[in-house]
Tab-separated table of C-alpha atoms in Angstrom:
chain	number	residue	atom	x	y	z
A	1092	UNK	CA	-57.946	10.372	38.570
A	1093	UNK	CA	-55.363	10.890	35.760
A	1094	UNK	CA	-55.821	7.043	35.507
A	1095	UNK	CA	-60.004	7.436	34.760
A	1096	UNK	CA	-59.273	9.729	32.018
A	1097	UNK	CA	-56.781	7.960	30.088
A	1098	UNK	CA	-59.482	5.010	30.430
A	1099	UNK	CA	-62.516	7.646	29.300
A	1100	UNK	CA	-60.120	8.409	26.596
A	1101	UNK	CA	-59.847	5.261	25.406
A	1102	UNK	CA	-63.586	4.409	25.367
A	1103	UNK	CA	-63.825	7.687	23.718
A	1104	UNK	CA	-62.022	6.177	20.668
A	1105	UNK	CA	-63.176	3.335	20.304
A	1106	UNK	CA	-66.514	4.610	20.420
A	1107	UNK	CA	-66.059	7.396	18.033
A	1108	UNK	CA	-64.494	4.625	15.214
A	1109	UNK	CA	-67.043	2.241	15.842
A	1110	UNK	CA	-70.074	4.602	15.162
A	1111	UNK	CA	-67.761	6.619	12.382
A	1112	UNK	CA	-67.263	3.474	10.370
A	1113	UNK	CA	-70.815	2.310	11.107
A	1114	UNK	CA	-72.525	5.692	9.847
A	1115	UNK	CA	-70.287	5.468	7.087
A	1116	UNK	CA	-71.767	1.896	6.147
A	1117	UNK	CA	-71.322	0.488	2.370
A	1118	UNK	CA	-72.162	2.992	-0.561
A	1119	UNK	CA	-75.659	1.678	-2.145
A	1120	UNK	CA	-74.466	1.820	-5.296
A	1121	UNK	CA	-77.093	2.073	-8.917
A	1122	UNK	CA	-79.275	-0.417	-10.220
A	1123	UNK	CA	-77.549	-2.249	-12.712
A	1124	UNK	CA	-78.345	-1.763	-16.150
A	1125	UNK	CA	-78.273	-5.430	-16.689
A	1126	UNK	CA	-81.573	-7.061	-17.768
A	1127	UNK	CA	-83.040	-10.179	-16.096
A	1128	UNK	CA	-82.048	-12.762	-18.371
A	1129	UNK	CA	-84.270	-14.900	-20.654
A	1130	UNK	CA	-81.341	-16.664	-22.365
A	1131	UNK	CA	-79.152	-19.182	-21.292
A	1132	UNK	CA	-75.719	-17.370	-19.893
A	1133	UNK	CA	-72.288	-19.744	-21.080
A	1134	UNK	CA	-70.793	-18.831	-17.716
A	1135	UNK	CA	-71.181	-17.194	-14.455
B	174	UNK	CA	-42.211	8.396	32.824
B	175	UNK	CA	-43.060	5.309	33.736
B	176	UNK	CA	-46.298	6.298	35.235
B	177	UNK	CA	-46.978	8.472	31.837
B	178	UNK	CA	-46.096	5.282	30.041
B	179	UNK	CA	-48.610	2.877	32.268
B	180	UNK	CA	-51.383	5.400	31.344
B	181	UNK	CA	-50.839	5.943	27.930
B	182	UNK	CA	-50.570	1.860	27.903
B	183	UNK	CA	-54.313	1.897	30.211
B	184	UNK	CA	-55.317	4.236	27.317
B	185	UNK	CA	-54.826	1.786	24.675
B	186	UNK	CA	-55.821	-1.003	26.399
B	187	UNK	CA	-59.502	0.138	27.584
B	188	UNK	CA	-59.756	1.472	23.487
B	189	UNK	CA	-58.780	-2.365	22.167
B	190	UNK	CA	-61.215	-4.188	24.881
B	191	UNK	CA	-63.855	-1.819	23.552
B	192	UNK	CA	-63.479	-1.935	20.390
B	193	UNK	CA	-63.958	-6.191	20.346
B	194	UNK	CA	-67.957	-5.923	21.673
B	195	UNK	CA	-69.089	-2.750	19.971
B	196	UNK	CA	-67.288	-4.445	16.451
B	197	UNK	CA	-69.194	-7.728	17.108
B	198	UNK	CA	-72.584	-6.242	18.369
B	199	UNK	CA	-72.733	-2.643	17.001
B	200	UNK	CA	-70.681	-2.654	13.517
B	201	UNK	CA	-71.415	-6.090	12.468
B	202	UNK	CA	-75.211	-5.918	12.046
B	203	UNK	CA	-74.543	-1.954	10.184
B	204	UNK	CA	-72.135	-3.202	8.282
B	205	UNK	CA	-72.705	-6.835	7.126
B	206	UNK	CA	-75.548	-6.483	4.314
B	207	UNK	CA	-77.041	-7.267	1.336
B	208	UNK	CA	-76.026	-4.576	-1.093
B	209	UNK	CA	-78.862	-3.267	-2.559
B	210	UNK	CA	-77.336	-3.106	-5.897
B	211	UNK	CA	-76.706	-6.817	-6.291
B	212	UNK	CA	-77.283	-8.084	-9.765
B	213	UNK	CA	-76.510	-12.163	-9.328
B	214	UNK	CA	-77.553	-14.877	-12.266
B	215	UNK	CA	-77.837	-18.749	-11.558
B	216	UNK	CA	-78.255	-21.536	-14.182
B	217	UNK	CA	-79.835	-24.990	-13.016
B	218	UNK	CA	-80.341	-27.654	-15.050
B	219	UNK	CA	-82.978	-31.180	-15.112
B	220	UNK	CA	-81.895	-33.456	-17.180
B	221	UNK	CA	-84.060	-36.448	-18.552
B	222	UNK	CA	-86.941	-34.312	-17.378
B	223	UNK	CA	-90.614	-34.662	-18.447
B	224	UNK	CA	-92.294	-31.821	-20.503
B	225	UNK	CA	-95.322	-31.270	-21.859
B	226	UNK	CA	-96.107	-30.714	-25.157
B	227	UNK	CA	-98.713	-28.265	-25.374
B	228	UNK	CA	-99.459	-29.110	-29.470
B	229	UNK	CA	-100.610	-32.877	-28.619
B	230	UNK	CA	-101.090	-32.431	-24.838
B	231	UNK	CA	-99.159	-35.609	-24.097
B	232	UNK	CA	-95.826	-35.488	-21.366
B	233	UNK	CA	-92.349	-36.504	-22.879
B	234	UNK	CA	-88.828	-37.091	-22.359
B	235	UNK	CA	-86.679	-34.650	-22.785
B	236	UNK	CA	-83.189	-34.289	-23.008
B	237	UNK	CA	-82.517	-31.396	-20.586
B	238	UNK	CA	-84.967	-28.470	-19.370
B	239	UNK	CA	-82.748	-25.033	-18.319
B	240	UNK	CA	-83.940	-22.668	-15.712
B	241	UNK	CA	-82.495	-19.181	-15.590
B	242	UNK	CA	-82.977	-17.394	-12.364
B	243	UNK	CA	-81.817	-13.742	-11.978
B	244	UNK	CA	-81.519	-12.010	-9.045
B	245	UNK	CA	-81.542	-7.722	-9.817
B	246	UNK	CA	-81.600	-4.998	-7.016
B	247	UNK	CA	-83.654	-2.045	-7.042
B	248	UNK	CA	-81.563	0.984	-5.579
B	249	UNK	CA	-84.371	3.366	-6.019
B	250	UNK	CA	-87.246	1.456	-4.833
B	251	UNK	CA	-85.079	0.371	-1.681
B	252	UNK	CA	-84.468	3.642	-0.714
B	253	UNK	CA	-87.898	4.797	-0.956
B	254	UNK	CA	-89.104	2.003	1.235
B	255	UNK	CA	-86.365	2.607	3.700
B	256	UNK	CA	-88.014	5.789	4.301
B	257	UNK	CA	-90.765	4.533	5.759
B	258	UNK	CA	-89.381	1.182	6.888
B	259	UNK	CA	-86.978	3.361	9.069
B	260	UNK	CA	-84.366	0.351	8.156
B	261	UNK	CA	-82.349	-0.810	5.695
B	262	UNK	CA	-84.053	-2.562	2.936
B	263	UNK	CA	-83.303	-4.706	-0.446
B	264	UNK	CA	-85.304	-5.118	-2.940
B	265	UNK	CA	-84.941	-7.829	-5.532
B	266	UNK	CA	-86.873	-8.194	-8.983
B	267	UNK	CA	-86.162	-11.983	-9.556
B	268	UNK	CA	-86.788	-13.992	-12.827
B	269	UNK	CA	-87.183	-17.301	-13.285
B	270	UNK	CA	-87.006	-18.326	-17.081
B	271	UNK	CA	-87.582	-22.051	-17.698
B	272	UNK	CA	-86.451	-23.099	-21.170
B	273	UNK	CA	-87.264	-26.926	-23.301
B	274	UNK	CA	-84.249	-28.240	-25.262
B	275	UNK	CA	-85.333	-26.304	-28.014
B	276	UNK	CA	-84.477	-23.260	-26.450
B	277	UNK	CA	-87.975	-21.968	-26.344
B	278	UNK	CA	-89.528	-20.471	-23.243
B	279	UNK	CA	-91.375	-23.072	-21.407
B	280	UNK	CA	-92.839	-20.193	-18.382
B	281	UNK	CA	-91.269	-17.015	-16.629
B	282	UNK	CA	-92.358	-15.915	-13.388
B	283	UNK	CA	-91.192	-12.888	-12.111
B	284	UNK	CA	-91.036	-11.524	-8.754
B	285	UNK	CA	-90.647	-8.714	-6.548
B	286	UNK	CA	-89.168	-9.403	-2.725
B	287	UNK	CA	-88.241	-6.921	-0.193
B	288	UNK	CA	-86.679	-8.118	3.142
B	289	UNK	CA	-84.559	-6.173	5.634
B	290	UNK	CA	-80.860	-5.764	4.355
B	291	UNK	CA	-79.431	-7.503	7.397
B	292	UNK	CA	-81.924	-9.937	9.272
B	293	UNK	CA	-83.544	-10.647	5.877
B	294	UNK	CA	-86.840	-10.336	7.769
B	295	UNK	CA	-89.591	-9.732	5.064
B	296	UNK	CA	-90.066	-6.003	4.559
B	297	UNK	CA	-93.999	-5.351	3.098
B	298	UNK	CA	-94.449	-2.825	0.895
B	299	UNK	CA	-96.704	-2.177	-2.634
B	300	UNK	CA	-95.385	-3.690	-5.475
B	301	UNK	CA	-94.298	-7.074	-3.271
B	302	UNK	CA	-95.529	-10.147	-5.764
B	303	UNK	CA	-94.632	-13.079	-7.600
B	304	UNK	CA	-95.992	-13.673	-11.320
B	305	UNK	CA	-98.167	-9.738	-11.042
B	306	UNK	CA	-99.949	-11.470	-8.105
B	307	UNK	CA	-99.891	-9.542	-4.668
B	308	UNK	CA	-98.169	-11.497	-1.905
B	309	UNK	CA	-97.193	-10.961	1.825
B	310	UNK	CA	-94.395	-12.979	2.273
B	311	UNK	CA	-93.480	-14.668	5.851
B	312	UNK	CA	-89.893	-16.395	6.173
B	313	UNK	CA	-86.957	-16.077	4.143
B	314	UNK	CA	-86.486	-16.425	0.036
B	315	UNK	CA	-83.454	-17.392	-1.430
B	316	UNK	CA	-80.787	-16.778	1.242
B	317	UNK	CA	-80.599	-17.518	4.659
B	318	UNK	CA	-79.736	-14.880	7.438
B	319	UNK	CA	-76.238	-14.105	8.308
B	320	UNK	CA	-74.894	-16.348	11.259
B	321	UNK	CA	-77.498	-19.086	10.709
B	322	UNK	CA	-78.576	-21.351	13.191
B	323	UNK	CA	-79.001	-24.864	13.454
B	324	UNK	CA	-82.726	-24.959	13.415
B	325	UNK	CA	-85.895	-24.776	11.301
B	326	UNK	CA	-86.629	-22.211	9.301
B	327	UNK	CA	-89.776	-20.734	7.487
B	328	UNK	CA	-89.104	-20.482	3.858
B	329	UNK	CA	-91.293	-19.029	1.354
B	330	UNK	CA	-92.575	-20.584	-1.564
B	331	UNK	CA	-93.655	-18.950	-4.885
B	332	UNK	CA	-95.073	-21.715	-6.656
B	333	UNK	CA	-98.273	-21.803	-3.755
B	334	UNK	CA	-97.687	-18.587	-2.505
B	335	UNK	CA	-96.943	-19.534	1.088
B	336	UNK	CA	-94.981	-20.396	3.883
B	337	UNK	CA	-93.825	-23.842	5.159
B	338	UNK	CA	-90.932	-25.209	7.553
B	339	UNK	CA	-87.462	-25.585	6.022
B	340	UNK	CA	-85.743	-28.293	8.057
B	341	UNK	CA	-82.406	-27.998	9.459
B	342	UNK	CA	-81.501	-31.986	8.686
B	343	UNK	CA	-77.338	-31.770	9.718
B	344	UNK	CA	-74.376	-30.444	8.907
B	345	UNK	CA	-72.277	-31.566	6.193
B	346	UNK	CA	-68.937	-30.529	3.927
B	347	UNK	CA	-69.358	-29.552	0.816
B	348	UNK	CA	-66.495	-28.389	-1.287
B	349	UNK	CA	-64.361	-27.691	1.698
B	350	UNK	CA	-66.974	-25.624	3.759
B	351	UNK	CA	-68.802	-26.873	6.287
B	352	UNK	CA	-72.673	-26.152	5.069
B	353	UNK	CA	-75.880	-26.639	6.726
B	354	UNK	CA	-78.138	-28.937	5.213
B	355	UNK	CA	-81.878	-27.808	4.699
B	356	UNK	CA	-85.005	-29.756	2.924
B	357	UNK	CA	-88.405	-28.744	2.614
B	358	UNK	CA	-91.142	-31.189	0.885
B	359	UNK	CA	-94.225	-28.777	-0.353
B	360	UNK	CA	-97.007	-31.622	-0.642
B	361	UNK	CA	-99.687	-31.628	-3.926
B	362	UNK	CA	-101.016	-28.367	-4.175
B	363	UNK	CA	-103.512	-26.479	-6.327
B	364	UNK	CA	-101.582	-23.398	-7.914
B	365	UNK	CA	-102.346	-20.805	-9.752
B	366	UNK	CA	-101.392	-21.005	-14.192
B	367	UNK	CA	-98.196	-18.889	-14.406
B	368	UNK	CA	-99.392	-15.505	-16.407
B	369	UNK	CA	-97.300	-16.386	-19.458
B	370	UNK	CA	-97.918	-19.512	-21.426
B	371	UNK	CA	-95.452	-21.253	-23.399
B	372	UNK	CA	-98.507	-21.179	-26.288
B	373	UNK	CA	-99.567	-18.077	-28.137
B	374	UNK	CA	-103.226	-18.158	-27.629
B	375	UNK	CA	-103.731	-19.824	-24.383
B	376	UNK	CA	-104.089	-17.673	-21.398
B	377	UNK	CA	-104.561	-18.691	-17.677
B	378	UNK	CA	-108.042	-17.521	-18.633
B	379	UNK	CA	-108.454	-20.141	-21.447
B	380	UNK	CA	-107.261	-22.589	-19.638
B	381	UNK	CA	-109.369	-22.103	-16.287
B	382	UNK	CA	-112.572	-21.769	-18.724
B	383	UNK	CA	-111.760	-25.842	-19.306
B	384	UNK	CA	-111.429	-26.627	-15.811
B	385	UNK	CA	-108.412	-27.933	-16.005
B	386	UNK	CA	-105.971	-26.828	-13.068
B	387	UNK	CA	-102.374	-26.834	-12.231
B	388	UNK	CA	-101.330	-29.008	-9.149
B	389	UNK	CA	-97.356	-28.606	-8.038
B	390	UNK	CA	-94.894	-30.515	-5.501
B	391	UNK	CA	-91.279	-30.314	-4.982
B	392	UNK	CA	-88.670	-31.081	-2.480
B	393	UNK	CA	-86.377	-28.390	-2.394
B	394	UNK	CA	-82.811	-28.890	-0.696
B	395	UNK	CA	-80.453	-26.027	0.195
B	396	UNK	CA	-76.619	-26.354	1.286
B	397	UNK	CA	-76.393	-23.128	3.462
B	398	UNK	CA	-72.642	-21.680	4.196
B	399	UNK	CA	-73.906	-20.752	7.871
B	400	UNK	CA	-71.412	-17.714	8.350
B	401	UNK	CA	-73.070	-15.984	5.308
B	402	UNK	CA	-76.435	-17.552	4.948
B	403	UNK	CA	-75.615	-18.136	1.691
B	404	UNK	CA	-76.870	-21.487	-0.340
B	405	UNK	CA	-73.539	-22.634	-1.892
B	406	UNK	CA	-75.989	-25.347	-3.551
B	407	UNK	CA	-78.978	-26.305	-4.227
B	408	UNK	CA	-81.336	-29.023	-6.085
B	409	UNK	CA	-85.388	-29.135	-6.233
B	410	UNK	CA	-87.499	-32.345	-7.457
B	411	UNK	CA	-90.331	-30.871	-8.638
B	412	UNK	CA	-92.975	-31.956	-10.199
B	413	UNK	CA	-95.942	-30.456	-11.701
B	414	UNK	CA	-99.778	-31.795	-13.039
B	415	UNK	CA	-102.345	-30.482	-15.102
B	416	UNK	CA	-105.686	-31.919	-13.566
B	417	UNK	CA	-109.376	-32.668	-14.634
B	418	UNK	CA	-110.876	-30.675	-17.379
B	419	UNK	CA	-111.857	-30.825	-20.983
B	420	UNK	CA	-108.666	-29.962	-21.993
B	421	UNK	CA	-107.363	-33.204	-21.219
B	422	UNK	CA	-109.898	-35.181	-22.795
B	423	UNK	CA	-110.358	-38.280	-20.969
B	424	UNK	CA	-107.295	-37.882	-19.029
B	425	UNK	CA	-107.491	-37.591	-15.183
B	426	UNK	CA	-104.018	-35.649	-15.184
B	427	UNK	CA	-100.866	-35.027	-17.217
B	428	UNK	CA	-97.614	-34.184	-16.507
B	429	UNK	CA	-96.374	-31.314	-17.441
B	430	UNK	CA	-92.940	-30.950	-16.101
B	431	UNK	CA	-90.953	-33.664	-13.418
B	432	UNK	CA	-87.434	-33.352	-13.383
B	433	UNK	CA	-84.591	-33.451	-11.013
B	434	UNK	CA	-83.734	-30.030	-11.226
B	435	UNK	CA	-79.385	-29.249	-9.914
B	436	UNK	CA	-76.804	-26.166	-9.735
B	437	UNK	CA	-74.580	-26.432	-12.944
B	438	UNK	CA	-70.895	-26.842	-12.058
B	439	UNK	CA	-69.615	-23.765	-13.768
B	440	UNK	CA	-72.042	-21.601	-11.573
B	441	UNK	CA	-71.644	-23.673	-8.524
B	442	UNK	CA	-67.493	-23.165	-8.535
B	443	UNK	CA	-68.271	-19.126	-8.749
B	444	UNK	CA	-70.785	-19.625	-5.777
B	445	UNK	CA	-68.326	-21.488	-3.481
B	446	UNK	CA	-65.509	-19.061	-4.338
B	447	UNK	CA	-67.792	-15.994	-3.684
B	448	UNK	CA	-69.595	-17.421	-0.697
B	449	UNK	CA	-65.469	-18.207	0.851
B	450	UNK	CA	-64.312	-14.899	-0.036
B	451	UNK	CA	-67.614	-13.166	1.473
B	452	UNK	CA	-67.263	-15.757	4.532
B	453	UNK	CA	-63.560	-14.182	5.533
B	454	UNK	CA	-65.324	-10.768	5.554
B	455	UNK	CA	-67.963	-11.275	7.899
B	456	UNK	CA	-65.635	-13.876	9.910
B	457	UNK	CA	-63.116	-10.835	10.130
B	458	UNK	CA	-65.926	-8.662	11.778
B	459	UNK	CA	-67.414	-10.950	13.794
B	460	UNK	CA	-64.630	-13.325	15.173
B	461	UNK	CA	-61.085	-12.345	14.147
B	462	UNK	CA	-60.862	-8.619	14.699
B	463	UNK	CA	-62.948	-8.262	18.320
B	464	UNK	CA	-60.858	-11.622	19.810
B	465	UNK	CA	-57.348	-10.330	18.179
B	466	UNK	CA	-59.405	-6.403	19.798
B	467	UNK	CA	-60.317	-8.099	23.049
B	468	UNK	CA	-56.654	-10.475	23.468
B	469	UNK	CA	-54.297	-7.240	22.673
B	470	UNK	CA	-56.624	-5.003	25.066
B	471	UNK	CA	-56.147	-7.430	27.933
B	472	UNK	CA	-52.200	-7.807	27.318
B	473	UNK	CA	-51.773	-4.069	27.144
B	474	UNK	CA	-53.709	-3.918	30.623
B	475	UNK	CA	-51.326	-6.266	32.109
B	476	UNK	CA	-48.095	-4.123	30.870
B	477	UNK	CA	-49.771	-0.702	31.900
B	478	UNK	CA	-50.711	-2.466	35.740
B	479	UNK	CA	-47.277	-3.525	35.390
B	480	UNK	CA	-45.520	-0.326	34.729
B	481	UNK	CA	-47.595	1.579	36.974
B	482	UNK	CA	-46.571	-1.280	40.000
B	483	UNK	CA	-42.951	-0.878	39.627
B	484	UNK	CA	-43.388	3.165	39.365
B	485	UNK	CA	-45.158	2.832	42.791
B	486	UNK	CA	-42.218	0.385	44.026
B	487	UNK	CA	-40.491	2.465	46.853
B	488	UNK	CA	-37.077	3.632	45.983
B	489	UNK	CA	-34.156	1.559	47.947
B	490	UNK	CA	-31.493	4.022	49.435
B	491	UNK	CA	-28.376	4.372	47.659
B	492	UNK	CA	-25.273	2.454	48.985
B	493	UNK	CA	-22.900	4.581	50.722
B	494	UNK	CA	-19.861	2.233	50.638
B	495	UNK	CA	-18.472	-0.745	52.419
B	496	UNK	CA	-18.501	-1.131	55.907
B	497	UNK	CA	-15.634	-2.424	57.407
B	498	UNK	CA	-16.841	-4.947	60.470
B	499	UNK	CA	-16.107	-3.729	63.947
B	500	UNK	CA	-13.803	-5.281	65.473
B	501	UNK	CA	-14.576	-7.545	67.860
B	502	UNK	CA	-12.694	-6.819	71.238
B	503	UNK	CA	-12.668	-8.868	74.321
C-alpha cells in the first residue's frame, strides 16, 4: 500500500510540472514596430 | 530506513519515467511554436538575370535583381483568431520587394498567412491574401512543420495562388546539418499582374485592357533542417512572360524577369546558426530530456527494488560464540 502511494506521488509530480510548464507556454510577446522592408538590408 | 529509503527511491523513479512521455507527447507540441511575434528578414539575390524594361518593352541583362522578403507577426490579429480557432495561431504579413540594379522597385506583393502555431496547418480566417487578393491556402508556406518527415509535401504557391506537391528528393548535408532536400517545378501558368507596377501609370487594369497577360514558372528548391522544419536554404529559377496583346506589338511574348534567384551568404550563415541553436531546443524536449527522464527513472527503480529486497532479507541470528567440538569418545 505505502508502496502505491509513493508511486501515485510520483505521477502526481510529474504530472503537475508537465501541465504547469505547459499552461505556462512562451509569452506572445508585441508586434514589432519594425516595418516590412522595401530597401535592401547590409546584413541580417 | 531502508524500506523508507526504497520508497522514497520508487517515488522518484515512477516521477522520472513519467515525466519522459508526457515531455515528448504533452509539452513538446505546447511548447515548441512559432512565436507569434517573429519579425525575420531574408535577402536573395539573381544575378545575370533578365528584366524587362517597361520604357522600350524589350527584356535585358542585368547585372543583379534583389528580392527582399520580410516575414512580420501580428500579435493582435493572432490572438483574435485564436479565439475562435480554439488553437494557437500565427499570423504573418509577408513582403516580397523585388528591386533592378538601379535600386528601383521592380513589384511588391504582400501577403497575409495564418497557420496553426505548431502543426503549421493553414488556419482560415478574413484578411488571409496575397497581393489584396482573397486566398484559402492548403499546405504549408515558408517553413516546414516541426519533426518533418521524409515525404511529399503540399506547398503553397503565391505566384498562381495554389497548391502543388513539394517533393521530398533525399537527404543531404549542408553546412554541417543534415537537411532534407525538397523541389517543386510549378509548370507555365496564367497569373494574375501583381497590384503595383514598377511604371507610374500602368495598372493591372491598363494592362489587361491590351490583352496582354502574365504567364509564370519556377522551380523552387528548399534545404529543410528536419528537427525544426526550418529551410536553412533555398534557391528558385523562375521565370516569368508577358503574352499576346497589343502591348507587345508584334511580339508573341517577352520576358520580363528569368533569373536564378539564391540565399545571400551573409543571411544564409545567420539562418544556419539560428536554425542549430533552435534545433538543440526542440532536440532537448523531444529526445534528450525524456531518454536522460526515462534512463534515470528506470535506474532509480532498480535501486528502490533493490533496497526494498535486502530490507525484506530475513535477519541471520547472532553468533553466540565458538563451539568447542565434542569430544569424540569410544
Amino acid at each position: 500500500m505505502r508502496a502505491l502511494i509513493a508511486a501515485a506521488t510520483g505521477l502526481t509530480l510529474a504530472l503537475a510540472l508537465v501541465l504547469g510548464i505547459s499552461a505556462l507556454g512562451s509569452p506572445s510577446g508585441r508586434t514589432s514596430p519594425k516595418p516590412l522592408l522595401t530597401t535592401v538590408p547590409s546584413h541580417p | 530506513m531502508r524500506r523508507t529509503a526504497s520508497l522514497v527511491l520508487l517515488a522518484f523513479a515512477v516521477f522520472f519515467a513519467a515525466l519522459a512521455p508526457l515531455l515528448r507527447w504533452y509539452a513538446f507540441p505546447h511548447l515548441a511554436r512559432i512565436p507569434a511575434n517573429q519579425y525575420q528578414d531574408m535577402v536573395l539575390e539573381a544575378r545575370d538575370a533578365t528584366l524587362l524594361d517597361y520604357g522600350t518593352m524589350r527584356a535585358k541583362k542585368v547585372s543583379k535583381v534583389t528580392i527582399v522578403q520580410t516575414l512580420k507577426g501580428d500579435v493582435e490579429a493572432a490572438e483574435k483568431i485564436e479565439k475562435t480557432a480554439g488553437r494557437p495561431v500565427v499570423v504573418w504579413d509577408s513582403l516580397s520587394y523585388v528591386q533592378g540594379p538601379d535600386g528601383k522597385m521592380v513589384s511588391k506583393v504582400p501577403e497575409r498567412y495564418i497557420f496553426d502555431a505548431h502543426s503549421q496547418d493553414p488556419v482560415h480566417a478574413t484578411g488571409e491574401m496575397v497581393d489584396g487578393d482573397p486566398v484559402t491556402r492548403e499546405g504549408i508556406e515558408f517553413k516546414w512543420p516541426f519533426l518533418t518527415q521524409r515525404r511529399d509535401y503540399e506547398y503553397f504557391d503565391a505566384q498562381t495562388r495554389t497548391t502543388g506537391p513539394i517533393h521530398y528528393e533525399g537527404t543531404r548535408t549542408f553546412r554541417g546539418l543534415t537537411v532534407y532536400y525538397f523541389e517543386q517545378t510549378v509548370p507555365w501558368t496564367k497569373v494574375p499582374m501583381p497590384k503595383t507596377m514598377p511604371v507610374q501609370g500602368i495598372t493591372p487594369e491598363s494592362v489587361a485592357r491590351t490583352g496582354t497577360t502574365r504567364w509564370y514558372s519556377t522551380v523552387r528548391k528548399f534545404w529543410v533542417e528536419p528537427v525544426t522544419g526550418a529551410p536553412v536554404y533555398g534557391e528558385e529559377i523562375h521565370k516569368e512572360e508577358l503574352r499576346g496583346g497589343s502591348l507587345l506589338g508584334d511580339r508573341a511574348k517577352v520576358t520580363a524577369f528569368a533569373g536564378h534567384v539564391k540565399m545571400r551568404e551573409d543571411y544564409i550563415e545567420h539562418t544556419v546558426a539560428l536554425v542549430k541553436h533552435n534545433r538543440t531546443l526542440v532536440l532537448a524536449l523531444t529526445s534528450y530530456v525524456p531518454r536522460t527522464s526515462l534512463a534515470l527513472g528506470l535506474l532509480l527503480l532498480a535501486l528502490a527494488l533493490c533496497l526494498e529486497a535486502r530490507a525484506r532479507r530475513p535477519q541471520s541470528p547472532e553468533p553466540s560464540g565458538t563451539a568447542d567440538p565434542a569430544p569424540v569418545t569410544t
